[in-house]
CSV table of C-alpha atoms and ligand atoms in Angstrom, one decimal:
chain,number,residue,atom,x,y,z
A,1,MET,CA,-20.1,30.5,8.4
A,2,GLU,CA,-21.9,27.2,9.7
A,3,SER,CA,-20.1,25.3,13.0
A,4,LEU,CA,-20.5,21.7,14.2
A,5,LEU,CA,-20.9,21.2,17.5
A,6,ILE,CA,-20.2,17.5,19.3
A,7,LYS,CA,-20.5,16.6,22.3
A,8,GLY,CA,-18.1,14.1,22.8
A,9,GLY,CA,-17.9,10.3,24.1
A,10,VAL,CA,-20.7,8.7,22.5
A,11,PRO,CA,-19.9,5.4,21.3
A,12,LEU,CA,-21.2,5.2,17.6
A,13,HIS,CA,-24.0,3.0,16.8
A,14,GLY,CA,-26.6,1.7,13.9
A,15,GLU,CA,-26.7,2.2,10.5
A,16,VAL,CA,-25.0,4.2,7.6
A,17,THR,CA,-25.8,4.2,3.5
A,18,VAL,CA,-22.8,5.4,1.5
A,19,SER,CA,-23.4,7.8,-1.0
A,20,GLY,CA,-22.3,7.9,-4.3
A,21,ALA,CA,-18.9,9.2,-4.8
A,22,LYS,CA,-17.7,12.6,-5.2
A,23,ASN,CA,-14.2,11.6,-6.8
A,24,ALA,CA,-16.3,9.6,-9.3
A,25,VAL,CA,-18.9,11.9,-10.2
A,26,LEU,CA,-17.4,15.3,-11.0
A,27,PRO,CA,-15.1,13.3,-13.7
A,28,ILE,CA,-18.2,11.6,-14.7
A,29,MET,CA,-20.0,14.8,-15.1
A,30,ALA,CA,-17.7,16.4,-16.8
A,31,ALA,CA,-17.4,13.4,-19.4
A,32,THR,CA,-21.5,14.2,-20.7
A,33,LEU,CA,-19.4,16.9,-22.4
A,34,LEU,CA,-18.5,14.8,-25.0
A,35,THR,CA,-22.0,13.7,-26.2
A,36,CYS,CA,-24.6,15.9,-27.4
A,37,GLU,CA,-27.2,13.8,-26.6
A,38,PRO,CA,-28.6,14.0,-22.7
A,39,CYS,CA,-26.9,11.3,-19.7
A,40,MET,CA,-28.6,9.9,-17.2
A,41,ILE,CA,-26.6,9.8,-13.9
A,42,HIS,CA,-28.0,8.2,-10.5
A,43,ARG,CA,-26.8,8.2,-6.8
A,44,VAL,CA,-25.1,11.3,-7.0
A,45,PRO,CA,-24.5,12.6,-3.6
A,46,ASP,CA,-25.8,16.3,-3.0
A,47,LEU,CA,-22.2,17.8,-2.0
A,48,SER,CA,-22.0,21.8,-2.6
A,49,ASP,CA,-18.9,20.0,-5.3
A,50,VAL,CA,-21.1,18.3,-7.2
A,51,LYS,CA,-23.3,21.8,-7.5
A,52,PHE,CA,-20.7,23.5,-8.6
A,53,MET,CA,-19.8,21.3,-10.9
A,54,GLY,CA,-23.4,21.5,-12.3
A,55,GLN,CA,-22.7,25.3,-12.4
A,56,ILE,CA,-19.5,24.9,-14.5
A,57,LEU,CA,-21.2,22.5,-17.5
A,58,THR,CA,-24.1,25.2,-17.2
A,59,SER,CA,-21.7,28.0,-18.0
A,60,LEU,CA,-20.4,26.0,-20.7
A,61,GLY,CA,-23.7,25.6,-22.3
A,62,ALA,CA,-25.2,22.2,-20.9
A,63,ARG,CA,-28.3,21.8,-19.4
A,64,VAL,CA,-28.2,20.2,-15.7
A,65,ALA,CA,-31.4,18.8,-14.1
A,66,PHE,CA,-31.7,17.4,-10.5
A,67,ASP,CA,-33.7,15.2,-9.1
A,68,GLY,CA,-33.2,14.1,-6.0
A,69,SER,CA,-30.2,11.5,-6.6
A,70,THR,CA,-30.2,11.8,-10.4
A,71,LEU,CA,-28.8,13.9,-12.4
A,72,ARG,CA,-30.0,15.0,-16.0
A,73,ILE,CA,-27.1,16.4,-18.4
A,74,GLN,CA,-27.4,17.2,-21.8
A,75,ALA,CA,-24.3,19.3,-23.8
A,76,ARG,CA,-25.9,19.5,-26.9
A,77,LYS,CA,-24.3,22.9,-28.0
A,78,ILE,CA,-21.1,23.9,-25.8
A,79,ASN,CA,-18.9,26.2,-26.3
A,80,GLY,CA,-14.4,25.1,-25.2
A,81,VAL,CA,-13.5,28.0,-22.8
A,82,GLY,CA,-14.7,27.4,-19.2
A,83,ASP,CA,-14.9,30.6,-17.0
A,84,TYR,CA,-12.3,31.7,-15.5
A,85,ASP,CA,-13.5,32.3,-11.7
A,86,LEU,CA,-15.7,29.6,-11.7
A,87,ILE,CA,-13.1,26.8,-12.5
A,88,ARG,CA,-10.5,28.2,-10.4
A,89,ARG,CA,-12.4,27.8,-7.0
A,90,MET,CA,-12.3,24.0,-7.4
A,91,ARG,CA,-9.3,22.0,-8.1
A,92,GLY,CA,-11.6,19.0,-9.5
A,93,SER,CA,-13.0,21.1,-12.4
A,94,VAL,CA,-9.8,20.5,-14.6
A,95,CYS,CA,-11.6,17.4,-15.7
A,96,ILE,CA,-14.1,19.0,-18.2
A,97,MET,CA,-10.8,20.0,-20.3
A,98,GLY,CA,-10.3,16.0,-21.7
A,99,PRO,CA,-14.1,16.2,-23.1
A,100,LEU,CA,-13.5,19.6,-24.4
A,101,LEU,CA,-10.2,18.7,-26.0
A,102,GLY,CA,-12.3,15.8,-27.6
A,103,ARG,CA,-15.5,16.7,-28.2
A,104,LEU,CA,-14.3,20.7,-30.1
A,105,LYS,CA,-10.8,19.8,-30.1
A,106,LYS,CA,-10.3,23.3,-28.3
A,107,ALA,CA,-10.1,23.5,-24.7
A,108,ALA,CA,-9.1,26.8,-22.1
A,109,VAL,CA,-9.8,26.4,-18.3
A,110,SER,CA,-8.2,28.7,-15.3
A,111,LEU,CA,-4.6,26.6,-14.2
A,112,PRO,CA,-6.4,25.3,-10.6
A,113,GLY,CA,-3.3,26.3,-8.9
A,114,GLY,CA,-2.1,24.6,-5.5
A,115,CYS,CA,-4.1,24.5,-2.8
A,116,VAL,CA,-3.7,23.7,1.1
A,117,ILE,CA,-2.6,20.5,0.7
A,118,GLY,CA,0.1,20.7,-2.3
A,119,ALA,CA,0.9,22.2,-5.6
A,120,ARG,CA,-0.9,20.1,-7.7
A,121,PRO,CA,0.4,21.0,-11.2
A,122,ILE,CA,-1.6,19.3,-14.3
A,123,ILE,CA,1.8,19.1,-16.1
A,124,LEU,CA,0.8,15.5,-16.3
A,125,HIS,CA,-2.6,16.2,-17.5
A,126,LEU,CA,-1.5,18.6,-20.7
A,127,LYS,CA,1.7,16.0,-21.7
A,128,GLY,CA,-0.9,13.3,-22.6
A,129,PHE,CA,-3.0,16.1,-24.4
A,130,LYS,CA,0.2,17.0,-26.2
A,131,ALA,CA,1.3,13.4,-27.3
A,132,LEU,CA,-2.7,13.5,-28.4
A,133,GLY,CA,-1.0,16.0,-30.8
A,134,ALA,CA,-3.3,18.8,-29.2
A,135,LYS,CA,-0.8,22.2,-28.9
A,136,VAL,CA,-0.8,23.5,-25.8
A,137,THR,CA,0.0,26.7,-24.2
A,138,ILE,CA,-0.2,28.7,-21.2
A,139,GLU,CA,-1.1,32.1,-21.2
A,140,GLY,CA,-2.9,34.7,-18.9
A,141,GLY,CA,-4.1,32.1,-16.3
A,142,PHE,CA,-5.4,29.5,-18.7
A,143,ALA,CA,-4.3,26.6,-20.2
A,144,ARG,CA,-5.1,26.2,-23.7
A,145,ALA,CA,-5.2,22.8,-25.7
A,146,SER,CA,-6.3,22.8,-29.3
A,147,ALA,CA,-5.1,20.2,-32.3
A,148,ARG,CA,-6.6,20.7,-35.7
A,149,ARG,CA,-7.0,16.4,-35.4
A,150,LEU,CA,-6.3,14.4,-32.1
A,151,ILE,CA,-3.9,11.1,-32.9
A,152,GLY,CA,-4.4,8.0,-31.0
A,153,SER,CA,-0.2,7.6,-29.4
A,154,ASP,CA,1.1,5.8,-26.7
A,155,MET,CA,2.1,7.4,-23.5
A,156,PHE,CA,3.5,7.3,-19.8
A,157,LEU,CA,1.9,9.6,-17.2
A,158,GLY,CA,3.5,8.9,-14.1
A,159,GLY,CA,4.8,11.3,-12.2
A,160,ARG,CA,6.7,12.6,-9.2
A,161,ALA,CA,4.5,11.0,-6.9
A,162,GLY,CA,3.4,7.6,-8.6
A,163,SER,CA,0.3,8.1,-10.9
A,164,THR,CA,-2.4,10.9,-11.2
A,165,VAL,CA,-6.1,10.2,-11.1
A,166,LEU,CA,-7.8,13.4,-13.0
A,167,GLY,CA,-5.0,13.5,-15.3
A,168,THR,CA,-5.6,9.9,-16.7
A,169,ALA,CA,-9.1,10.8,-16.3
A,170,ASN,CA,-8.5,13.6,-18.2
A,171,VAL,CA,-6.8,12.0,-21.2
A,172,MET,CA,-8.8,8.8,-20.9
A,173,MET,CA,-11.7,11.1,-21.5
A,174,ALA,CA,-9.8,12.8,-25.1
A,175,ALA,CA,-8.6,9.9,-26.0
A,176,THR,CA,-12.0,8.6,-26.8
A,177,LEU,CA,-12.7,10.3,-29.8
A,178,ALA,CA,-9.3,10.5,-31.1
A,179,GLU,CA,-8.4,8.5,-34.2
A,180,GLY,CA,-6.3,5.7,-33.7
A,181,VAL,CA,-5.2,3.6,-30.0
A,182,THR,CA,-4.1,5.1,-27.4
A,183,VAL,CA,-2.2,3.0,-24.4
A,184,ILE,CA,-1.4,5.2,-21.0
A,185,GLU,CA,1.3,3.6,-19.1
A,186,SER,CA,1.6,4.6,-15.7
A,187,ALA,CA,-2.3,4.9,-15.6
A,188,ALA,CA,-4.1,5.7,-12.0
A,189,CYS,CA,-5.7,2.6,-11.1
A,190,GLU,CA,-8.6,4.0,-8.7
A,191,PRO,CA,-11.9,2.9,-8.3
A,192,GLU,CA,-12.6,6.2,-9.8
A,193,VAL,CA,-10.8,5.9,-13.1
A,194,VAL,CA,-12.7,2.6,-13.6
A,195,ASP,CA,-16.2,4.0,-12.8
A,196,LEU,CA,-15.5,7.2,-15.4
A,197,ALA,CA,-14.2,4.4,-18.0
A,198,ASN,CA,-17.7,2.2,-17.5
A,199,PHE,CA,-19.9,5.6,-18.2
A,200,LEU,CA,-17.3,5.9,-21.0
A,201,ASN,CA,-18.1,2.6,-22.7
A,202,ALA,CA,-22.1,2.9,-22.0
A,203,MET,CA,-21.6,5.8,-23.9
A,204,GLY,CA,-19.9,3.8,-27.4
A,205,ALA,CA,-16.3,4.4,-25.9
A,206,ARG,CA,-14.2,1.5,-25.9
A,207,ILE,CA,-11.6,1.6,-23.2
A,208,THR,CA,-10.0,-2.0,-21.6
A,209,GLY,CA,-7.3,-2.1,-19.1
A,210,ALA,CA,-9.1,0.3,-17.0
A,211,GLY,CA,-8.0,-0.7,-12.6
A,212,SER,CA,-4.9,-1.7,-14.3
A,213,PRO,CA,-1.5,0.3,-15.0
A,214,THR,CA,-1.9,0.1,-18.8
A,215,ILE,CA,-5.4,1.3,-20.3
A,216,THR,CA,-6.0,1.3,-24.1
A,217,ILE,CA,-8.4,3.5,-26.1
A,218,THR,CA,-9.6,2.9,-29.2
A,219,GLY,CA,-10.6,6.3,-30.7
A,220,VAL,CA,-14.9,6.0,-32.3
A,221,THR,CA,-16.1,9.0,-34.2
A,222,GLN,CA,-18.7,10.1,-31.9
A,223,LEU,CA,-20.4,9.4,-28.1
A,224,HIS,CA,-24.2,8.9,-27.7
A,225,GLY,CA,-26.1,9.2,-24.2
A,226,ALA,CA,-25.5,7.0,-21.5
A,227,GLU,CA,-27.6,6.0,-18.1
A,228,HIS,CA,-24.8,4.9,-14.8
A,229,GLU,CA,-25.1,4.8,-11.3
A,230,VAL,CA,-21.8,6.2,-9.6
A,231,ILE,CA,-19.9,3.9,-6.9
A,232,PRO,CA,-20.3,4.4,-3.6
A,233,ASP,CA,-17.6,6.5,-1.9
A,234,ARG,CA,-14.6,4.4,-0.1
A,235,ILE,CA,-13.5,7.3,1.7
A,236,GLU,CA,-17.1,7.9,3.3
A,237,ALA,CA,-17.3,4.4,3.9
A,238,ALA,CA,-13.8,4.9,5.1
A,239,THR,CA,-14.8,8.2,7.4
A,240,TYR,CA,-17.7,6.5,9.0
A,241,ALA,CA,-15.8,2.7,9.6
A,242,ILE,CA,-12.8,4.5,11.8
A,243,ALA,CA,-15.5,7.1,13.4
A,244,ALA,CA,-17.0,3.5,15.2
A,245,ALA,CA,-13.4,2.5,15.7
A,246,ALA,CA,-12.4,6.0,17.6
A,247,THR,CA,-15.9,5.9,19.6
A,248,ASN,CA,-16.1,2.5,20.6
A,249,GLY,CA,-18.5,2.0,18.7
A,250,GLU,CA,-19.9,-0.5,16.6
A,251,ILE,CA,-21.5,0.3,13.3
A,252,THR,CA,-23.2,-1.1,10.2
A,253,LEU,CA,-21.7,0.2,6.4
A,254,ARG,CA,-24.8,-0.3,3.6
A,255,GLY,CA,-24.2,0.3,0.1
A,256,ALA,CA,-20.2,-0.2,0.9
A,257,ARG,CA,-17.8,-1.5,-1.6
A,258,GLY,CA,-15.9,-3.4,0.9
A,259,ASP,CA,-13.7,-4.6,-2.4
A,260,HIS,CA,-12.4,-0.8,-2.7
A,261,LEU,CA,-11.5,-0.6,0.9
A,262,HIS,CA,-9.1,-3.2,1.3
A,263,ALA,CA,-6.0,-1.1,2.7
A,264,VAL,CA,-8.0,0.7,4.7
A,265,PHE,CA,-9.8,-2.6,6.4
A,266,ASP,CA,-6.3,-4.3,7.0
A,267,LYS,CA,-5.2,-1.1,9.0
A,268,LEU,CA,-8.0,-1.0,10.9
A,269,LYS,CA,-7.8,-4.9,11.9
A,270,ASP,CA,-4.6,-4.2,12.4
A,271,THR,CA,-5.2,-1.7,15.3
A,272,GLY,CA,-7.7,-4.3,16.6
A,273,VAL,CA,-11.2,-3.0,14.8
A,274,ASN,CA,-13.8,-6.4,13.7
A,275,ILE,CA,-14.7,-5.6,9.9
A,276,GLU,CA,-17.1,-8.3,8.4
A,277,ARG,CA,-18.4,-8.1,5.1
A,278,LYS,CA,-21.3,-10.0,3.7
A,279,GLY,CA,-22.1,-8.4,0.2
A,280,THR,CA,-22.7,-4.5,0.0
A,281,THR,CA,-22.7,-4.7,4.1
A,282,VAL,CA,-20.0,-4.0,6.3
A,283,THR,CA,-20.5,-4.0,9.7
A,284,VAL,CA,-17.4,-2.2,11.8
A,285,CYS,CA,-16.7,-3.0,15.8
A,286,ARG,CA,-13.9,-2.4,18.2
A,287,LYS,CA,-12.6,-5.0,20.2
A,288,GLY,CA,-10.9,-4.3,23.3
A,289,ARG,CA,-7.7,-1.2,23.3
A,290,LEU,CA,-6.3,-0.6,19.9
A,291,LYS,CA,-2.7,-1.0,19.1
A,292,PRO,CA,-0.5,1.7,17.2
A,293,VAL,CA,0.2,0.8,13.1
A,294,ASP,CA,2.7,2.7,10.6
A,295,ILE,CA,0.9,4.0,7.9
A,296,THR,CA,2.5,5.2,4.4
A,297,THR,CA,-0.3,6.8,1.4
A,298,LEU,CA,-0.5,5.3,-1.8
A,299,PRO,CA,-1.7,5.3,-4.9
A,300,TYR,CA,-4.7,2.6,-5.3
A,301,SER,CA,-4.4,0.2,-4.0
A,302,GLY,CA,-2.3,1.6,-1.6
A,303,PHE,CA,-3.5,3.0,1.5
A,304,PRO,CA,-5.5,6.4,0.6
A,305,THR,CA,-4.0,9.7,1.5
A,306,ASP,CA,-7.8,11.3,1.5
A,307,ALA,CA,-8.5,8.6,3.9
A,308,GLN,CA,-4.8,9.7,6.1
A,309,ALA,CA,-5.9,12.6,8.3
A,310,GLN,CA,-9.0,10.5,9.6
A,311,MET,CA,-6.5,7.5,10.6
A,312,MET,CA,-4.5,10.1,12.0
A,313,ALA,CA,-7.4,10.8,14.7
A,314,LEU,CA,-7.5,7.6,15.8
A,315,MET,CA,-4.2,6.9,15.9
A,316,ILE,CA,-4.2,9.7,18.5
A,317,LEU,CA,-6.3,7.9,20.7
A,318,THR,CA,-4.1,4.6,20.5
A,319,PRO,CA,-1.4,3.9,23.4
A,320,GLY,CA,2.1,4.2,21.4
A,321,ILE,CA,3.5,5.2,18.4
A,322,SER,CA,1.9,5.3,15.3
A,323,ILE,CA,4.2,6.9,12.1
A,324,ILE,CA,2.3,8.0,9.3
A,325,THR,CA,3.9,8.7,6.2
A,326,GLU,CA,2.0,10.9,3.6
A,327,ARG,CA,4.0,10.6,-0.2
A,328,ILE,CA,1.4,11.4,-2.2
A,329,PHE,CA,0.3,15.6,-1.4
A,330,GLU,CA,4.0,17.0,0.2
A,331,SER,CA,1.3,19.8,2.5
A,332,ARG,CA,-1.2,17.0,3.8
A,333,PHE,CA,-0.9,17.7,7.7
A,334,MET,CA,-2.5,20.7,8.2
A,335,HIS,CA,-5.0,18.6,10.9
A,336,VAL,CA,-1.8,18.5,12.9
A,337,SER,CA,-2.2,21.7,14.5
A,338,GLU,CA,-5.8,21.3,15.0
A,339,LEU,CA,-6.0,18.3,17.0
A,340,ALA,CA,-3.4,19.3,19.0
A,341,ARG,CA,-6.0,21.5,20.1
A,342,LEU,CA,-7.9,18.6,21.5
A,343,GLY,CA,-4.5,17.3,23.5
A,344,ALA,CA,-2.7,15.1,20.7
A,345,ASP,CA,0.9,14.8,20.8
A,346,ILE,CA,2.0,14.8,16.6
A,347,GLU,CA,5.5,15.6,15.8
A,348,ILE,CA,6.4,16.4,11.9
A,349,GLU,CA,9.5,15.2,10.1
A,350,GLY,CA,9.7,15.4,7.1
A,351,PRO,CA,6.9,13.6,5.5
A,352,SER,CA,5.6,11.7,8.4
A,353,ALA,CA,4.0,12.2,11.2
A,354,ILE,CA,4.9,10.6,15.1
A,355,VAL,CA,2.1,10.6,16.8
A,356,LYS,CA,2.6,9.5,20.5
A,357,GLY,CA,-1.3,8.0,21.3
A,358,GLY,CA,-3.2,7.6,24.1
A,359,LYS,CA,-3.3,10.8,25.4
A,360,PRO,CA,-6.7,12.3,26.9
A,361,LEU,CA,-8.7,13.9,24.5
A,362,SER,CA,-10.6,17.5,25.3
A,363,GLY,CA,-12.7,19.3,23.2
A,364,ALA,CA,-11.9,22.7,22.2
A,365,PRO,CA,-13.1,25.1,19.1
A,366,VAL,CA,-10.7,23.8,16.1
A,367,MET,CA,-10.6,25.0,12.3
A,368,ALA,CA,-11.2,23.1,9.8
A,369,SER,CA,-8.5,23.2,6.5
A,370,ASP,CA,-9.3,21.3,3.8
A,371,LEU,CA,-11.8,18.5,3.5
A,372,ARG,CA,-10.4,15.8,4.9
A,373,ALA,CA,-9.0,17.2,7.1
A,374,SER,CA,-12.0,18.2,8.5
A,375,ALA,CA,-13.0,15.0,8.4
A,376,ALA,CA,-10.3,13.8,11.1
A,377,LEU,CA,-11.6,16.5,13.7
A,378,VAL,CA,-15.2,15.8,13.9
A,379,ILE,CA,-13.7,12.2,14.8
A,380,ALA,CA,-11.5,13.5,17.2
A,381,GLY,CA,-14.4,15.6,18.5
A,382,LEU,CA,-16.7,12.5,18.8
A,383,ALA,CA,-14.1,10.6,20.2
A,384,ALA,CA,-12.6,13.3,22.8
A,385,ARG,CA,-13.8,14.5,26.7
A,386,GLY,CA,-16.4,18.2,26.5
A,387,THR,CA,-17.6,19.9,23.7
A,388,THR,CA,-15.9,20.8,20.3
A,389,GLN,CA,-16.4,23.1,17.4
A,390,VAL,CA,-15.4,22.5,14.1
A,391,ASN,CA,-15.3,25.6,12.5
A,392,ARG,CA,-15.8,26.5,8.4
A,393,VAL,CA,-18.0,23.3,7.8
A,394,TYR,CA,-17.9,24.6,4.6
A,395,HIS,CA,-15.0,22.7,3.8
A,396,LEU,CA,-17.3,18.8,5.0
A,397,ASP,CA,-20.4,20.0,2.7
A,398,ARG,CA,-17.9,19.7,-0.1
A,399,GLY,CA,-17.3,15.9,0.1
A,400,TYR,CA,-19.9,14.6,3.0
A,401,GLU,CA,-23.4,14.4,2.7
A,402,GLN,CA,-25.5,15.3,5.1
A,403,ILE,CA,-22.2,14.5,7.8
A,404,ASP,CA,-24.3,15.5,10.9
A,405,SER,CA,-27.5,14.3,10.3
A,406,LYS,CA,-25.7,11.0,9.4
A,407,LEU,CA,-23.6,11.2,12.4
A,408,ARG,CA,-26.9,12.3,14.5
A,409,LYS,CA,-28.5,8.9,13.2
A,410,LEU,CA,-25.6,6.9,15.2
A,411,GLY,CA,-26.1,8.6,18.2
A,412,ALA,CA,-23.8,11.3,18.0
A,413,ARG,CA,-24.5,14.3,19.8
A,414,ILE,CA,-23.7,16.9,16.6
A,415,LYS,CA,-25.2,19.7,15.4
A,416,ARG,CA,-25.2,22.7,13.5
A,417,ILE,CA,-25.1,26.1,14.5
A,418,GLN,CA,-23.9,29.8,13.1
A,419,GLY,CA,-19.9,30.4,13.6
A,420,PRO,CA,-17.6,32.5,14.1
B,501,EPU,N1,0.8,15.7,-9.5
B,501,EPU,C1,1.7,16.0,-10.1
B,501,EPU,N2,1.8,16.4,-11.3
B,501,EPU,C2,0.5,15.9,-12.2
B,501,EPU,C3,-0.3,15.9,-11.8
B,501,EPU,C4,-0.4,15.5,-10.5
B,501,EPU,O1,3.1,15.8,-10.3
B,501,EPU,O2,0.4,17.1,-13.4
B,501,EPU,C5,1.0,14.7,-8.8
B,501,EPU,C6,0.5,15.8,-7.4
B,501,EPU,O3,1.0,17.1,-7.2
B,501,EPU,C7,0.2,14.1,-7.0
B,501,EPU,C8,0.3,13.5,-7.2
B,501,EPU,O4,0.6,13.7,-8.5
B,501,EPU,O5,1.7,14.5,-5.7
B,501,EPU,C9,-1.5,13.0,-7.4
B,501,EPU,O6,-2.4,13.9,-7.7
B,501,EPU,P1,-3.1,13.4,-8.4
B,501,EPU,O7,-3.2,14.1,-10.0
B,501,EPU,O8,-3.6,12.1,-8.3
B,501,EPU,O9,-5.1,14.0,-7.8
B,501,EPU,P2,-6.1,14.4,-8.4
B,501,EPU,O10,-6.2,13.5,-9.3
B,501,EPU,O11,-5.8,16.4,-8.6
B,501,EPU,C10,-7.7,13.3,-7.3
B,501,EPU,C11,-9.1,14.1,-6.0
B,501,EPU,C12,-8.2,13.9,-4.9
B,501,EPU,C13,-7.0,12.9,-4.4
B,501,EPU,C14,-6.3,12.6,-4.9
B,501,EPU,C15,-5.0,11.5,-5.4
B,501,EPU,C16,-10.7,13.8,-7.0
B,501,EPU,C17,-11.7,15.5,-7.5
B,501,EPU,N3,-9.6,14.7,-6.8
B,501,EPU,O12,-7.0,14.5,-7.4
B,501,EPU,O13,-9.1,14.0,-4.1
B,501,EPU,O14,-6.4,13.3,-3.3
B,501,EPU,O15,-6.6,12.3,-6.4
B,501,EPU,O16,-5.7,10.2,-4.6
B,501,EPU,O17,-10.3,12.9,-7.7
B,501,EPU,C18,-10.4,14.7,-1.7
B,501,EPU,O18,-11.1,14.2,-2.2
B,501,EPU,O19,-10.4,15.1,-0.5
B,501,EPU,C19,-9.1,15.0,-2.9
B,501,EPU,C20,-8.4,15.3,-2.1
């Protein structure tokens, strides 16, 4: 297994180009199952999750070809039962269910189960399929949906923590080929849902309202091939911006969508970080001492749960008390005990972490537990004195394209080694 070895204490300087968004490209890849015609997707990040989704589509009968950051997929003939073990290994793969149901009127996927960040049910996805007239069963570890005809309807997809991103994506995809009009209330407003809707519309779907809590889908009889460029990854951009602030550096993000990052930039500004946006270029630099801030994660356009761990890494460097409240996933604080190994002082009180920041950090061996927790450990390691070894780098490779070489270009002393 590989590890990252980081010699901390070097301010990051320079430019970094933001890659395509993991959480946009995965459902877009799934959406290609809705047509037998070829689709081209550009700005595809080189990530293990993307390759994995490619394998899943191949196992369903699609032809998948990577050419640098362009991906060509043709799902001429497909079967409706996903490989149990393949799908189980990546939670995001549940979003093949909507397109399979839309195109074949039947779908079966292995239930994704929980993961380290929380329970992660798909009840709302299944509720949406039922509202379209599908019969849904859970049997032998599979969730199955089938219908003779899918009929558009009105539905409410809000849950305990608000909207569901992949649930909205799944139902929206199935509804593109339903008869009549579907209205999803309490739909997820994330930019990745908008990107998917844009791709589906380019395929001939009739979707309006994506980006708002009410999405209307007027069913069509078939979809065709399309070409699309994936939006830049807002969480990757946020991670580099936070790393620049944590190391007292100055970096320029190229190809970023600052308009997708209001909540993160607002908090960074509150801590005393300078953010300058010009088109798709964003310059981030820290001016003077950091100030503590309180953060609550929320569905978009609130502060993203996917940037919570990274922001906590910044707050442990900030003198004073910050309270970070996680409202989306119930156990997304796995990074806390690992950050403590570097010297962080954090207490968990229910859904909140009380961060007593400003204590000096010193490098240590730490264990990555999930994608964003790993990013937080890298940020803390970049700012700590001495050497930090982040083990289980495969978590980072799921969602950060070439993180070590991008950071090296920014001046970080970081290398990949064979770890324990
Ligand atoms: N939820 C339900 N019932 C459901 C579905 C979800 O109660 O049927 C709850 C979840 O338990 C959670 C909340 O709704 O409390 C939000 O979950 P959501 O369904 O929105 O998450 P997701 O669609 O499975 C995507 C991203 C996650 C990101 C979340 C929230 C992908 C592939 N994954 O997951 O990304 O954290 O939205 O923004 O798009 C990551 O990139 O590190 C990551 C975990």
